[in-house]
mmCIF file of C-alpha atoms in Angstrom:
data_model
loop_
_atom_site.group_PDB
_atom_site.id
_atom_site.type_symbol
_atom_site.label_atom_id
_atom_site.label_comp_id
_atom_site.label_asym_id
_atom_site.label_seq_id
_atom_site.Cartn_x
_atom_site.Cartn_y
_atom_site.Cartn_z
ATOM 1 C CA MET M 19 0.000 0.000 0.000
ATOM 2 C CA LYS M 20 2.831 2.371 0.875
ATOM 3 C CA LYS M 21 4.450 1.713 -2.524
ATOM 4 C CA ILE M 22 1.179 2.562 -4.281
ATOM 5 C CA VAL M 23 0.903 5.862 -2.412
ATOM 6 C CA ILE M 24 4.493 6.772 -3.318
ATOM 7 C CA LEU M 25 3.879 5.863 -6.964
ATOM 8 C CA LEU M 26 0.722 7.972 -7.104
ATOM 9 C CA SER M 27 2.576 10.886 -5.534
ATOM 10 C CA LEU M 28 5.299 10.667 -8.168
ATOM 11 C CA ILE M 29 2.755 10.514 -10.994
ATOM 12 C CA LEU M 30 0.867 13.534 -9.665
ATOM 13 C CA GLY M 31 4.151 15.364 -9.212
ATOM 14 C CA PHE M 32 5.143 14.742 -12.824
ATOM 15 C CA GLN M 33 1.694 15.822 -13.992
ATOM 16 C CA GLU M 34 2.037 19.083 -12.061
ATOM 17 C CA LEU M 35 5.457 19.727 -13.543
ATOM 18 C CA ASP M 36 4.097 19.019 -17.001
ATOM 19 C CA ALA M 37 1.205 21.430 -16.427
ATOM 20 C CA GLN M 38 3.741 24.082 -15.453
ATOM 21 C CA SER M 39 6.142 23.343 -18.303
ATOM 22 C CA CYS M 40 7.267 26.220 -20.457
ATOM 23 C CA CYS M 41 5.589 26.922 -23.764
ATOM 24 C CA PHE M 42 8.228 29.503 -24.684
ATOM 25 C CA LEU M 43 11.439 27.604 -24.059
ATOM 26 C CA LYS M 44 13.741 29.810 -26.101
ATOM 27 C CA LYS M 45 14.572 33.487 -25.992
ATOM 28 C CA ASP M 46 12.757 35.340 -28.747
ATOM 29 C CA ASP M 47 14.448 37.502 -31.364
ATOM 30 C CA MET M 48 14.030 40.660 -29.284
ATOM 31 C CA GLN M 49 15.916 39.140 -26.370
ATOM 32 C CA LEU M 50 18.647 37.979 -28.749
ATOM 33 C CA MET M 51 19.165 41.511 -30.063
ATOM 34 C CA ALA M 52 19.449 42.992 -26.560
ATOM 35 C CA SER M 53 23.242 43.285 -26.728
ATOM 36 C CA ASN M 54 23.199 44.853 -30.202
ATOM 37 C CA LYS M 55 24.682 48.335 -29.763
ATOM 38 C CA ALA M 56 22.587 49.849 -32.565
ATOM 39 C CA PHE M 57 19.446 48.441 -30.971
ATOM 40 C CA GLN M 58 20.484 49.853 -27.596
ATOM 41 C CA ARG M 59 21.174 53.283 -29.086
ATOM 42 C CA SER M 60 17.715 53.305 -30.703
ATOM 43 C CA HIS M 61 16.233 53.644 -27.194
ATOM 44 C CA LYS M 62 16.372 57.133 -25.737
ATOM 45 C CA LEU M 63 16.991 57.353 -21.997
ATOM 46 C CA PRO M 64 13.746 57.791 -20.027
ATOM 47 C CA LYS M 65 12.996 61.202 -18.608
ATOM 48 C CA PRO M 66 12.965 61.369 -14.780
ATOM 49 C CA TYR M 67 9.522 60.731 -13.303
ATOM 50 C CA VAL M 68 8.082 59.654 -9.959
ATOM 51 C CA HIS M 69 4.574 58.239 -10.010
ATOM 52 C CA ILE M 70 2.157 58.938 -7.176
ATOM 53 C CA SER M 71 -1.014 56.891 -7.622
ATOM 54 C CA LYS M 72 -4.310 58.748 -7.451
ATOM 55 C CA ALA M 73 -6.310 55.528 -7.791
ATOM 56 C CA GLY M 74 -4.913 53.641 -4.815
ATOM 57 C CA GLY M 75 -2.433 51.560 -6.813
ATOM 58 C CA GLU M 76 -0.016 49.528 -4.700
ATOM 59 C CA MET M 77 2.653 46.882 -5.053
ATOM 60 C CA ILE M 78 1.482 43.338 -4.302
ATOM 61 C CA GLU M 79 3.204 39.957 -4.161
ATOM 62 C CA PHE M 80 1.973 36.630 -5.514
ATOM 63 C CA SER M 81 3.243 33.071 -5.818
ATOM 64 C CA THR M 82 4.608 31.610 -9.046
ATOM 65 C CA PRO M 83 4.555 27.922 -10.085
ATOM 66 C CA ASP M 84 8.364 27.667 -9.880
ATOM 67 C CA GLY M 85 8.177 28.034 -6.095
ATOM 68 C CA GLN M 86 9.131 31.721 -6.039
ATOM 69 C CA LYS M 87 7.315 35.027 -5.582
ATOM 70 C CA ALA M 88 6.638 37.818 -8.041
ATOM 71 C CA LYS M 89 5.419 41.389 -7.701
ATOM 72 C CA ALA M 90 3.078 43.721 -9.534
ATOM 73 C CA PHE M 91 1.588 47.199 -9.327
ATOM 74 C CA TYR M 92 -2.113 46.562 -8.714
ATOM 75 C CA ILE M 93 -5.087 48.901 -9.026
ATOM 76 C CA LYS M 94 -8.362 47.384 -7.853
ATOM 77 C CA ALA M 95 -11.580 48.251 -9.652
ATOM 78 C CA ALA M 96 -14.020 50.471 -7.759
ATOM 79 C CA LYS M 97 -16.721 47.801 -8.090
ATOM 80 C CA PRO M 98 -16.340 43.996 -8.268
ATOM 81 C CA THR M 99 -15.454 42.872 -11.788
ATOM 82 C CA LYS M 100 -14.053 39.741 -13.367
ATOM 83 C CA THR M 101 -11.938 41.699 -15.847
ATOM 84 C CA THR M 102 -8.245 42.377 -15.257
ATOM 85 C CA LEU M 103 -5.881 44.155 -17.626
ATOM 86 C CA PHE M 104 -2.311 42.827 -17.512
ATOM 87 C CA VAL M 105 0.186 45.591 -18.323
ATOM 88 C CA PHE M 106 3.686 44.619 -19.477
ATOM 89 C CA GLN M 107 6.758 46.804 -19.129
ATOM 90 C CA GLU M 108 9.195 47.993 -21.764
ATOM 91 C CA TRP M 109 12.767 46.691 -21.658
ATOM 92 C CA TRP M 110 13.540 49.158 -18.858
ATOM 93 C CA GLY M 111 11.477 47.228 -16.312
ATOM 94 C CA LEU M 112 8.480 48.119 -14.161
ATOM 95 C CA ASN M 113 9.383 51.773 -13.694
ATOM 96 C CA ASP M 114 7.154 54.676 -12.718
ATOM 97 C CA HIS M 115 6.369 55.466 -16.345
ATOM 98 C CA ILE M 116 4.729 52.056 -16.751
ATOM 99 C CA LYS M 117 2.809 52.545 -13.506
ATOM 100 C CA ARG M 118 1.529 55.836 -14.924
ATOM 101 C CA GLU M 119 0.440 54.131 -18.151
ATOM 102 C CA ALA M 120 -1.280 51.397 -16.125
ATOM 103 C CA GLU M 121 -3.185 54.054 -14.195
ATOM 104 C CA HIS M 122 -4.039 55.858 -17.432
ATOM 105 C CA PHE M 123 -5.687 52.678 -18.740
ATOM 106 C CA TYR M 124 -7.446 52.221 -15.397
ATOM 107 C CA SER M 125 -8.964 55.708 -15.379
ATOM 108 C CA THR M 126 -9.941 55.567 -19.061
ATOM 109 C CA LEU M 127 -11.442 52.088 -19.296
ATOM 110 C CA GLY M 128 -13.638 52.397 -16.234
ATOM 111 C CA ASN M 129 -14.423 49.448 -14.019
ATOM 112 C CA VAL M 130 -11.445 47.152 -14.559
ATOM 113 C CA ASN M 131 -8.675 45.765 -12.358
ATOM 114 C CA VAL M 132 -5.186 46.585 -13.605
ATOM 115 C CA LEU M 133 -2.077 44.516 -12.888
ATOM 116 C CA ALA M 134 1.261 45.893 -14.105
ATOM 117 C CA ILE M 135 3.546 42.897 -13.692
ATOM 118 C CA ASP M 136 7.205 43.111 -12.662
ATOM 119 C CA MET M 137 8.927 40.797 -15.147
ATOM 120 C CA TYR M 138 12.468 41.533 -13.905
ATOM 121 C CA ASP M 139 11.955 40.604 -10.246
ATOM 122 C CA GLY M 140 12.641 44.078 -8.932
ATOM 123 C CA LYS M 141 15.338 45.206 -11.365
ATOM 124 C CA VAL M 142 14.739 48.534 -13.118
ATOM 125 C CA ALA M 143 17.194 49.867 -15.689
ATOM 126 C CA THR M 144 18.212 53.507 -16.011
ATOM 127 C CA THR M 145 20.863 52.920 -18.674
ATOM 128 C CA ARG M 146 20.638 51.260 -22.096
ATOM 129 C CA GLU M 147 23.332 48.793 -21.092
ATOM 130 C CA ASP M 148 21.423 47.610 -18.029
ATOM 131 C CA ALA M 149 18.153 47.422 -19.979
ATOM 132 C CA GLY M 150 19.855 45.255 -22.597
ATOM 133 C CA LYS M 151 21.358 43.080 -19.880
ATOM 134 C CA TYR M 152 18.089 42.576 -18.011
ATOM 135 C CA MET M 153 16.096 41.825 -21.148
ATOM 136 C CA GLY M 154 18.764 39.602 -22.681
ATOM 137 C CA GLU M 155 19.384 37.595 -19.519
ATOM 138 C CA ALA M 156 15.727 37.114 -18.589
ATOM 139 C CA ASN M 157 15.023 33.381 -18.338
ATOM 140 C CA PRO M 158 12.034 32.435 -20.568
ATOM 141 C CA ALA M 159 10.956 29.814 -18.013
ATOM 142 C CA ARG M 160 10.932 32.458 -15.264
ATOM 143 C CA LEU M 161 9.049 34.926 -17.463
ATOM 144 C CA GLU M 162 6.392 32.310 -18.113
ATOM 145 C CA ALA M 163 6.225 31.360 -14.437
ATOM 146 C CA ILE M 164 5.554 34.998 -13.530
ATOM 147 C CA ILE M 165 2.756 35.217 -16.100
ATOM 148 C CA ARG M 166 1.242 31.917 -14.958
ATOM 149 C CA GLY M 167 1.423 33.130 -11.364
ATOM 150 C CA ALA M 168 -0.423 36.313 -12.334
ATOM 151 C CA ILE M 169 -3.108 34.277 -14.111
ATOM 152 C CA LYS M 170 -3.562 32.153 -10.995
ATOM 153 C CA GLN M 171 -3.597 35.276 -8.829
ATOM 154 C CA VAL M 172 -6.608 36.768 -10.634
ATOM 155 C CA GLY M 173 -8.462 33.448 -10.519
ATOM 156 C CA PRO M 174 -9.989 30.928 -12.935
ATOM 157 C CA GLU M 175 -13.096 33.039 -13.576
ATOM 158 C CA ALA M 176 -11.173 36.179 -14.502
ATOM 159 C CA LYS M 177 -11.368 37.660 -17.962
ATOM 160 C CA ILE M 178 -7.846 38.684 -18.930
ATOM 161 C CA ALA M 179 -6.864 41.473 -21.310
ATOM 162 C CA THR M 180 -3.220 42.287 -22.040
ATOM 163 C CA VAL M 181 -1.162 45.226 -23.267
ATOM 164 C CA GLY M 182 2.557 45.928 -23.471
ATOM 165 C CA TRP M 183 5.255 47.929 -25.217
ATOM 166 C CA CYS M 184 8.616 46.899 -26.715
ATOM 167 C CA PHE M 185 9.705 43.737 -24.829
ATOM 168 C CA GLY M 186 6.323 43.909 -23.132
ATOM 169 C CA GLY M 187 4.558 43.896 -26.489
ATOM 170 C CA GLY M 188 5.789 40.384 -27.089
ATOM 171 C CA LEU M 189 4.954 39.432 -23.491
ATOM 172 C CA SER M 190 1.417 40.735 -23.993
ATOM 173 C CA LEU M 191 0.898 38.269 -26.842
ATOM 174 C CA LYS M 192 2.497 35.412 -24.902
ATOM 175 C CA ALA M 193 0.336 36.157 -21.855
ATOM 176 C CA SER M 194 -2.815 36.041 -23.976
ATOM 177 C CA ILE M 195 -1.710 32.659 -25.301
ATOM 178 C CA LEU M 196 -1.015 31.385 -21.772
ATOM 179 C CA ALA M 197 -4.364 32.740 -20.547
ATOM 180 C CA GLY M 198 -6.149 30.306 -22.854
ATOM 181 C CA LYS M 199 -9.928 30.615 -22.662
ATOM 182 C CA GLN M 200 -9.596 33.399 -20.119
ATOM 183 C CA GLY M 201 -7.991 35.675 -22.698
ATOM 184 C CA VAL M 202 -10.415 38.276 -24.066
ATOM 185 C CA ALA M 203 -8.227 41.014 -25.596
ATOM 186 C CA CYS M 204 -4.597 41.594 -26.604
ATOM 187 C CA VAL M 205 -2.827 44.797 -27.632
ATOM 188 C CA MET M 206 0.859 44.779 -28.482
ATOM 189 C CA TYR M 207 2.897 47.905 -29.154
ATOM 190 C CA TYR M 208 5.964 47.277 -31.358
ATOM 191 C CA GLY M 209 6.742 43.924 -29.717
ATOM 192 C CA MET M 210 8.258 40.793 -31.219
ATOM 193 C CA PRO M 211 5.428 38.492 -32.349
ATOM 194 C CA VAL M 212 5.227 34.804 -31.511
ATOM 195 C CA LYS M 213 6.119 32.954 -34.708
ATOM 196 C CA ASP M 214 4.931 29.442 -33.903
ATOM 197 C CA VAL M 215 1.585 28.951 -35.668
ATOM 198 C CA THR M 216 0.729 26.063 -33.330
ATOM 199 C CA GLU M 217 0.986 28.402 -30.335
ATOM 200 C CA LEU M 218 -0.951 31.155 -32.093
ATOM 201 C CA LYS M 219 -3.776 28.689 -32.735
ATOM 202 C CA THR M 220 -4.386 28.492 -28.979
ATOM 203 C CA LEU M 221 -5.293 32.184 -28.751
ATOM 204 C CA ASN M 222 -8.827 32.765 -27.523
ATOM 205 C CA THR M 223 -8.812 36.378 -28.669
ATOM 206 C CA ASP M 224 -8.027 38.499 -31.671
ATOM 207 C CA VAL M 225 -5.023 40.854 -31.521
ATOM 208 C CA LEU M 226 -4.423 44.547 -32.161
ATOM 209 C CA GLY M 227 -0.835 45.170 -33.252
ATOM 210 C CA LEU M 228 0.466 48.750 -33.143
ATOM 211 C CA PHE M 229 3.850 48.951 -34.838
ATOM 212 C CA ALA M 230 6.508 51.508 -35.757
ATOM 213 C CA GLY M 231 6.864 51.576 -39.528
ATOM 214 C CA LYS M 232 10.261 53.284 -39.475
ATOM 215 C CA GLU M 233 12.089 50.854 -37.214
ATOM 216 C CA GLN M 234 14.417 48.138 -38.460
ATOM 217 C CA TRP M 235 13.971 45.719 -35.542
ATOM 218 C CA ILE M 236 10.278 44.835 -35.433
ATOM 219 C CA SER M 237 10.375 45.654 -39.123
ATOM 220 C CA PRO M 238 7.583 45.710 -41.732
ATOM 221 C CA LYS M 239 8.912 42.300 -42.822
ATOM 222 C CA VAL M 240 8.461 40.924 -39.290
ATOM 223 C CA VAL M 241 4.958 42.390 -39.133
ATOM 224 C CA ALA M 242 4.040 40.909 -42.531
ATOM 225 C CA GLU M 243 5.223 37.484 -41.348
ATOM 226 C CA PHE M 244 3.090 37.900 -38.229
ATOM 227 C CA GLU M 245 0.053 38.636 -40.374
ATOM 228 C CA GLU M 246 0.695 35.495 -42.433
ATOM 229 C CA ASN M 247 1.152 33.348 -39.309
ATOM 230 C CA MET M 248 -2.018 34.647 -37.701
ATOM 231 C CA LYS M 249 -3.925 33.944 -40.900
ATOM 232 C CA ALA M 250 -2.506 30.413 -40.969
ATOM 233 C CA ALA M 251 -3.579 29.997 -37.338
ATOM 234 C CA GLY M 252 -7.104 31.119 -38.194
ATOM 235 C CA LYS M 253 -6.902 34.130 -35.874
ATOM 236 C CA LYS M 254 -7.916 37.728 -36.450
ATOM 237 C CA LEU M 255 -5.236 40.415 -36.396
ATOM 238 C CA GLN M 256 -5.670 44.140 -36.848
ATOM 239 C CA VAL M 257 -2.417 45.918 -37.680
ATOM 240 C CA LYS M 258 -1.524 49.576 -37.804
ATOM 241 C CA SER M 259 2.011 50.651 -38.714
ATOM 242 C CA PHE M 260 2.698 54.261 -37.818
ATOM 243 C CA ASP M 261 5.128 56.591 -39.564
ATOM 244 C CA ALA M 262 7.276 56.592 -36.454
ATOM 245 C CA GLU M 263 10.288 55.059 -34.719
ATOM 246 C CA HIS M 264 10.429 52.328 -32.082
ATOM 247 C CA ALA M 265 9.071 53.387 -28.663
ATOM 248 C CA PHE M 266 7.120 56.244 -30.249
ATOM 249 C CA ALA M 267 4.304 55.855 -27.702
ATOM 250 C CA ASN M 268 6.449 56.234 -24.587
ATOM 251 C CA PRO M 269 5.895 59.662 -22.998
ATOM 252 C CA SER M 270 9.239 59.266 -21.211
ATOM 253 C CA ASN M 271 10.992 58.989 -24.580
ATOM 254 C CA PRO M 272 12.573 62.285 -25.686
ATOM 255 C CA ALA M 273 11.577 61.242 -29.251
ATOM 256 C CA PHE M 274 7.942 60.793 -28.174
ATOM 257 C CA ASP M 275 5.569 61.037 -31.159
ATOM 258 C CA LYS M 276 2.448 62.717 -29.786
ATOM 259 C CA LYS M 277 0.284 62.405 -32.904
ATOM 260 C CA SER M 278 0.980 58.699 -33.459
ATOM 261 C CA THR M 279 0.618 58.007 -29.742
ATOM 262 C CA GLU M 280 -2.816 59.611 -29.580
ATOM 263 C CA GLU M 281 -4.033 57.654 -32.601
ATOM 264 C CA ALA M 282 -2.642 54.399 -31.203
ATOM 265 C CA TRP M 283 -4.141 55.120 -27.775
ATOM 266 C CA ASN M 284 -7.589 55.773 -29.233
ATOM 267 C CA MET M 285 -7.388 52.543 -31.222
ATOM 268 C CA ALA M 286 -6.341 50.568 -28.132
ATOM 269 C CA ILE M 287 -9.082 52.052 -25.943
ATOM 270 C CA ALA M 288 -11.783 51.442 -28.567
ATOM 271 C CA TYR M 289 -10.537 47.876 -28.997
ATOM 272 C CA PHE M 290 -10.570 47.150 -25.257
ATOM 273 C CA LYS M 291 -13.968 48.738 -24.656
ATOM 274 C CA GLU M 292 -15.538 46.490 -27.291
ATOM 275 C CA ARG M 293 -14.138 43.361 -25.649
ATOM 276 C CA ILE M 294 -14.272 43.934 -21.905
ATOM 277 C CA LYS M 295 -17.819 45.180 -21.463
#
């Protein structure tokens, strides 16, 4: 009898590990270009900013399936709601600019929980070199564990929408894939798309892709390939390529493109409001 109990424990343990196994085992192309000096120089240093939440946003901690803890900036909806918007940082990390953007979405969308997830476990870059290091060295298994932990944190009945910029644009798409049937909306700003059609087929939502037409990294060629892959996966994708450079929508960017940002913002808000009623 004791042997049977041990055997069952081992089987259940393997099943749990399998359920927590990584879908995104390899670093994507954006992570691989993190040490590229030209890519680093294409990112302007963020302007100084300290965010003071007017909506009661606070840092919280949650468990992740790899046995660790993760953190996020959380703003709770004024009234009970099943909808949570996951917000994903740029390559700099979860800095105050991202907290401000998270709060901007919160105040604009209305009754929605917002969770801006710390994907670097507390590290925030203030130099291009550090940003490249943190993004390039981020373990895909750990990134997925953080996302899975966030999904568990909001609960099995939650409706999950996602948005992110730069590195976070790719994470937004990956999070929507990992959310499975809970995924209801996905916006990605100039992020590296998932290329595996098999993974894209598991999306439960369509995607709005907002890209920078002038950049050479997430280039028009990359975007065109994304469109083809989404079509092959049988998923809907709306794409808008702006006449702008990478990170055009970041207010902390000295090269901030106000006109393109406003158009992209209005598209994102309209998209979310149609899907998270």
